Amino acid sequence: MASTRKKKTEEHEEPSLNLFQNSKAKKILGLVLMLIAFLLLISFLSYLFSGHKDEVLVEELSIDEFGNEVVSYNEKNALGKFGVFTSKIFMRNMFGVASFFIVFLLFIYGANLLFNKRIFKWKTLSYHSIFLMFYLASLLEFIRSILTSNSFFHPGGYIGYYIAGSNGWLQNNVKGIGSAAILLVVGLSYLVLNFDIDFSKILDLFKKKEAKLKEENEQEEKHIISMEESIFEKDKLIEDRPIEFGFDEIDKEQEPEYFEEEPEEEGSLDFEIQEESVSPKKPEIKEEKEEEKLELDIEEQVEEKTVNKINNDGDYDPTLDLSNYKYPPLSILEDHGGDKVNIDKEELERNKDQIVETLKHYNIEISKIKATVGPTVTLYEIIPAPGIRISKIKNLEDDIALSLAALGIRIIAPIPGKGTIGIEVPNAKKETVSIRSILSSEKFSNTKFDLPIGLGKNIANEIFIADLTKMPHLLMAGATGQGKSVGINAILVSLLFKKHPSQLKFVLVDPKKVELSIYTAIEKHFLAILPGEEDAIITDVRKVVHTLNALCIEMDNRYNLLKEAKARNIKEYNEKFVQRKLNPNNGHEYLPYIVLVIDEFADLIMTAGKEVETPIARLAQLARAIGIHLILATQRPSVNIITGVIKANFPARISFKVSSKIDSRTILDTGGADQLIGRGDMLFSQGSDMVRLQCAFIDTPEVEELVNYISQQQGYPTVFELPEYIDPNADDSERGSYSASERDELFEDAARVIVSNQVGSTSMIQRRLKLGYNRAGRIMDQLEDAGIVGPNLGSKPRDVYYKTEAELEQYLNTIN
């Protein structure tokens, strides 16, 4: 009984201690602020019409007399005495018309408190309003000082008057011109800082207006010229007609006396005709026309901006090879769960009481607790009372789990970036996060990541998207049936929805032979294979070793291309190639991203060991800049599988539920993965940050439908081939030999290039003979088979066995 009374007294004391955290108090305060804003608005508006009369009477009477009920006073303000004094304080003595911003601020603050929503950010709103009040008051008073100074009404109030009025600080120091310049610069600076105005667009508008005026003037001139030409033609006809009719009339009607005066009249007529026939205006009109044509030509040359745009738009587009390719629609995917999380308040209150009560048993007091509900887990953030040790709370993990009767309790002490301790408790009803809700979000569709991956949602129910190029490699681990394969499918589907086949290629390694075989149908769109192989999905361990070494060769070749192009990474290189700054005849080509996915890495290490680990370590160390990224997945994150060399080059890691704390420390370098609840519950670590996520779910039928949609479209004629790799330790029978008929047409030319330069480099054959990399690689293999160059030495050039061209020619004659 005593404990229940104590709880009741504590509950009643809480609101009084923290009044403004009470939602009711906030709503009442919001209503009061909105009422004050409404009253000030009425008084300010009334002041604009009746302020002169009220102000004269107020100045005549003292404040004591004004507040006395005996004194009769006929207020014109709509709110009476309150309206007179408030409008006098704000409108006359302070900011003038700019005082309406005070009404706006009070209304917005009140609305925020009443509806418990941020209509605007308070800090930014206050900053803008305060600046505009001072600036508008100064500007209005400056305009008033120019127009008139006899009006009683100060539109900027006394503050604006003392800043920029007729006797203000600005005009007393820099006069009117200086004041105008300062106000203009301050206003423009405010617009630039807050709205990033592009002044070039304003100049373009003026240019367009000038162009329109020129066109109108030219049209008017053309119209005038055409009118003058028509008048000239009419005048000519009129002058011709009187001559003819004049002579006819003279012949028929006039008396012979007038025939004596004919020469004079004819002379006068001839003179008039000559004047009008000479008419110097007509040739001037032709000259004007010619000048106008030249001006029109110049205007057309000025309007060649569109040509520059066409040149920019005419950059090389790698997607034109499959221009009819259509990105998959979201209707292929199913919506397995709602976008919003259902909050069970009774469950939250019950868990909160259990946590508080459990901690009280160990004399741990809490000053504040907050719950953040996620799809599968709720995070309770607690702030312990001063003097409580964090380690004391951390050691109670099992006791809290026992009191809540729940699995997967995880304590984060403290939460990075916050002064709180987090207790993650699984929800009774778990929500499924569908991949459709991730891909259809505005965050994913508008992302600027190069290789965006929709991983799922965090505890705050926010969509979490990562960029594979920034990771740059990903290590995944999880026990069987905890969502690892679904996570791989979610990554692949995210990339398939976002990238064009020309921009991305996958190298899929599936030792289990069943997990990734579903993607075989899109081999001519998105997959890369070794030359001569039939299966796009690599399942044989020996072929995996060859594929990894072929990727190392591809990496070396790409670095050579970047070196020649003077680019630091694949993004800069592709930008130069798209802008046609690199010549394809010199071996340059558009480089797609290559993503290597290995589904069961442990099986490869157990069977191949160092043969697999060495090229993977090399790719992890060097392949980031040239667009090759690795995703390794395993269900056995033990030390002998995930070695120190691999962990050092895979900073981004995903861990689903694992069986022990040792496995959790192996994959994440910390505990916590063993306390996950499974079914897509995972921890994502990139650097020092760790986030708990619910992985996006995609079912196998959805993947099949997506693959079918892509495979039914037109693909490339052949599959994207990796460079050919020949095992130096293999027998000659396994390596194969090339006969004279099987050798390339440029075999001898390539041999001469190699011997003359004494550099056994595939990229040199590309440059000198203007070949693609695959053909140059085959010629290099033929040269090695013929004994002209030595075996591959990685990033170093091959050894050249013939020192002079004479020796080479003698050898070529013998082998032919």
Tab-separated table of C-alpha atoms in Angstrom, residues 1-11:
chain	number	residue	atom	x	y	z
A	1	MET	CA	0.000	0.000	0.000
A	2	ALA	CA	2.785	2.340	0.811
A	3	SER	CA	4.477	1.716	-2.510
A	4	THR	CA	1.259	2.398	-4.472
A	5	ARG	CA	0.707	5.673	-2.554
A	6	LYS	CA	4.277	6.633	-3.263
A	7	LYS	CA	3.755	5.975	-6.987
A	8	LYS	CA	0.602	8.098	-7.016
A	9	THR	CA	2.302	11.013	-5.294
A	10	GLU	CA	5.195	10.786	-7.770
A	11	GLU	CA	2.770	10.772	-10.706
